[in-house]
Coordinates of C-alpha atoms and ligand atoms in Angstrom, one line a residue:
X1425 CA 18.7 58.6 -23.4
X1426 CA 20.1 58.3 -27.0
X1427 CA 23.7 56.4 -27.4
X1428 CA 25.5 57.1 -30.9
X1429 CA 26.9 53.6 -32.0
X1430 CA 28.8 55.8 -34.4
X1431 CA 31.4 57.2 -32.3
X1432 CA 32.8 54.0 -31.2
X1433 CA 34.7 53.1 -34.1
X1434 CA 38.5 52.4 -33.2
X1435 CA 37.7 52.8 -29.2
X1436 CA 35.2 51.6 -26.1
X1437 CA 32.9 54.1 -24.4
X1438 CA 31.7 53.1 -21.2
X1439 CA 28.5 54.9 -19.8
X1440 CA 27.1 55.3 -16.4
X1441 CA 23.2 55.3 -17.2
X1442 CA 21.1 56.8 -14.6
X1443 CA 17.7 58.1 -15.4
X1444 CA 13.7 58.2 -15.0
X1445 CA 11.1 58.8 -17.5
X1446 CA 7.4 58.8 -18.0
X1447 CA 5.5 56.8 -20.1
X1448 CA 1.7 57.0 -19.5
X1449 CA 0.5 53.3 -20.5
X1450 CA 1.3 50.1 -22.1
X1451 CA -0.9 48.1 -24.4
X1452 CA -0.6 44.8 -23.7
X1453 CA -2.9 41.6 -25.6
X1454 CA -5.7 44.2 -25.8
X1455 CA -5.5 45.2 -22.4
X1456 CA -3.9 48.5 -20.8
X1457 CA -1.5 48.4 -18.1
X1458 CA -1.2 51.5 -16.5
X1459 CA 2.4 52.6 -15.1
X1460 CA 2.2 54.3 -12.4
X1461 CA 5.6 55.3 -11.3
X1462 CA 8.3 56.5 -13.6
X1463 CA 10.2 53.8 -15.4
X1464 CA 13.8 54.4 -13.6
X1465 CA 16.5 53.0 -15.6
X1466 CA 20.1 52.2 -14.2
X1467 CA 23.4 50.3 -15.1
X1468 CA 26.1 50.7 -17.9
X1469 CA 25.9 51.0 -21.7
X1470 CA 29.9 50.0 -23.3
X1471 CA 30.1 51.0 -26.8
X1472 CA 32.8 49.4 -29.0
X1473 CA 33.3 48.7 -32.4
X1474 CA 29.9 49.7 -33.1
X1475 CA 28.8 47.2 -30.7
X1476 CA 26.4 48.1 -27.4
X1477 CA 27.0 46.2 -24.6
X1478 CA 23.7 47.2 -22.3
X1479 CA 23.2 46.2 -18.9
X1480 CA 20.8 47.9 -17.2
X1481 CA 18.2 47.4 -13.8
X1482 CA 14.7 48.8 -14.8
X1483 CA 12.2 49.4 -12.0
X1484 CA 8.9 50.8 -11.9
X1485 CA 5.2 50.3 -10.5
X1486 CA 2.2 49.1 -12.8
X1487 CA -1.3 48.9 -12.2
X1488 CA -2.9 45.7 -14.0
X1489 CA -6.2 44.5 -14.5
X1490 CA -7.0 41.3 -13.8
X1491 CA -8.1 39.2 -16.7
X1492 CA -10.5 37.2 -15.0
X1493 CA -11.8 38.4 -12.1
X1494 CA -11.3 42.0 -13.6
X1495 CA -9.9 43.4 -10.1
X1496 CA -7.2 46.4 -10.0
X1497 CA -3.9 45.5 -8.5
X1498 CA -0.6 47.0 -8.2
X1499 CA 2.5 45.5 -8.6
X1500 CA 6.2 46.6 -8.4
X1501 CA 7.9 45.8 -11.7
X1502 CA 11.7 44.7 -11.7
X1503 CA 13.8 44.2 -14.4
X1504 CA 17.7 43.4 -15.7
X1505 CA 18.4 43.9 -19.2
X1506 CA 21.6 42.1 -20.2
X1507 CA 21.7 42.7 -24.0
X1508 CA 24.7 43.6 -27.0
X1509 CA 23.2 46.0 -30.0
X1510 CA 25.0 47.1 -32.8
X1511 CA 24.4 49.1 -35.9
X1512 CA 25.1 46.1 -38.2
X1513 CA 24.0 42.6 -38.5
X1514 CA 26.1 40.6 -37.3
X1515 CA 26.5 37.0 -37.5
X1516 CA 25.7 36.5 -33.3
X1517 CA 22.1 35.8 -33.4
X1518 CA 22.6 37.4 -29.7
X1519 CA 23.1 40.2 -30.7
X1520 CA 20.4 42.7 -31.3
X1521 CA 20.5 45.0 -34.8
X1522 CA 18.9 48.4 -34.8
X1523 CA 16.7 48.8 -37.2
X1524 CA 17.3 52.4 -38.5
X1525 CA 20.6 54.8 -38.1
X1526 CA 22.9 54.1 -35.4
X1527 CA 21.5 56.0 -32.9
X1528 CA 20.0 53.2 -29.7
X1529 CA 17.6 54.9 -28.2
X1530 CA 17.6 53.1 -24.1
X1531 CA 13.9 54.0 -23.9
X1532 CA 13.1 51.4 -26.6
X1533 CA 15.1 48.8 -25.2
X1534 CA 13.8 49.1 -21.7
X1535 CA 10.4 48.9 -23.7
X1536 CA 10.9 46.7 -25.9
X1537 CA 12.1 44.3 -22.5
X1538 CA 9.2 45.1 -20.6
X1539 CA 6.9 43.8 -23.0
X1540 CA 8.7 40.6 -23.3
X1541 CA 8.5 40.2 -19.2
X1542 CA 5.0 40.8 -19.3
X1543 CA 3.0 37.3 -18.2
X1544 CA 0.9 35.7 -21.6
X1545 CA -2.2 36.7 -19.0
X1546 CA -2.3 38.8 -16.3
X1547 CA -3.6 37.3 -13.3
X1548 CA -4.2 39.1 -9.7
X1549 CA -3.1 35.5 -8.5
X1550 CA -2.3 32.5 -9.7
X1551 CA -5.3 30.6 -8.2
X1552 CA -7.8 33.8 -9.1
X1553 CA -11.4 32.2 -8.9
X1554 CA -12.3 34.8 -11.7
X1555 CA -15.9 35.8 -11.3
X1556 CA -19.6 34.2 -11.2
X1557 CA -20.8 33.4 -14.9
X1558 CA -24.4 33.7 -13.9
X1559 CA -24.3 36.7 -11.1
X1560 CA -20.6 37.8 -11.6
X1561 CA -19.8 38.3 -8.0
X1562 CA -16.1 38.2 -7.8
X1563 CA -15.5 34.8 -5.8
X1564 CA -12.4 35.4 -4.7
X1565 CA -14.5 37.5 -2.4
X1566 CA -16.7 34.9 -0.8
X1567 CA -19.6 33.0 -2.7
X1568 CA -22.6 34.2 -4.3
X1569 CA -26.5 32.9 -4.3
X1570 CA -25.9 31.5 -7.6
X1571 CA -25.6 27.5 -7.2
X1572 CA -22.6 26.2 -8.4
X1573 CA -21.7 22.7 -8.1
X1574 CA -17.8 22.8 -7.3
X1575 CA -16.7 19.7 -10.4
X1576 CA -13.9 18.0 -10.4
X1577 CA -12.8 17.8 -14.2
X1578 CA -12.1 14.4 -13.6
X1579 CA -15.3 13.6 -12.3
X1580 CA -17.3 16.1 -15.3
X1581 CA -15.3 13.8 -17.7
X1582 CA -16.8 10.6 -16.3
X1583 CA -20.4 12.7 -16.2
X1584 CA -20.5 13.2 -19.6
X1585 CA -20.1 9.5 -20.5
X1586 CA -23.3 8.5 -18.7
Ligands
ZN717 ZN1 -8.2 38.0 -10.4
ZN718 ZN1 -23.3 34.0 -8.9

């Protein structure tokens, strides 16, 4: 979905946006995050005076991987882009420049916002035990053979004094 910034000049075009595409994968901090429903994009794009006002709703599915415990999990993946473009730098540090021509493509600002709402570190859940570092049994599972000695940080400080 490609929006001229050109034609605006001297008038405001409003433009219902309303449209799905596929985009295999996302690299992500070395990691792949599959997506596994097309990205559907809603909302409103108002061009005027070279200026793109973009609101939009993005949803999708993804399939992560865990980065500790290395499990598979699915998640639905919402999104509201509220964000002003234009063709020219402007002196609004709020507002966005394109970097080439003054054709916005929507596909790369939906992108470019889902990798900004991505967490620093994927986690299946926030209190993921990750797996065994002797055995690596996934403990969120239950608890392995290995023995582990459940330390309290506070107490491993005052350990390694003695
Ligand atoms: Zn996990
Ligand atoms: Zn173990």
């Amino acid at each position: 979905m490609e929006i001229s910034l050109q034609d605006s000049i001297g008038k405001s075009i409003s433009k219902d946006i309303d449209f799905a595409y596929h985009k295999a994968n996302l690299v992500y901090n070395n990691e792949t995050i599959e997506i596994v429903e097309p990205i559907a994009v809603r909302g409103q794009v108002t061009v005027s005076q070279g200026i793109a006002d973009v609101k939009l709703s993005v949803k999708t599915r993804m399939r992560y991987t865990c980065s500790r415990c290395l499990d598979i999990f699915e998640e639905d993946f919402e999104l509201e882009i509220d964000e002003k473009v234009s063709k020219d730098e402007q002196e609004d540090e709020n507002i966005i420049t394109l970097e080439e021509g003054d054709v916005l493509d929507l596909r790369d600002v939906v992108l470019n916002n889902i990798y900004s709402a991505l967490p620093l570190k994927v986690l299946c859940k926030e209190e993921c035990k990750g797996l065994c570092q002797d055995c690596g049994f996934n403990l969120n599972h239950g608890t392995c053979e290995c023995a582990h000695e459940e330390l309290d940080p506070r107490f491993s400080a005052l350990k390694d004094m003695f």
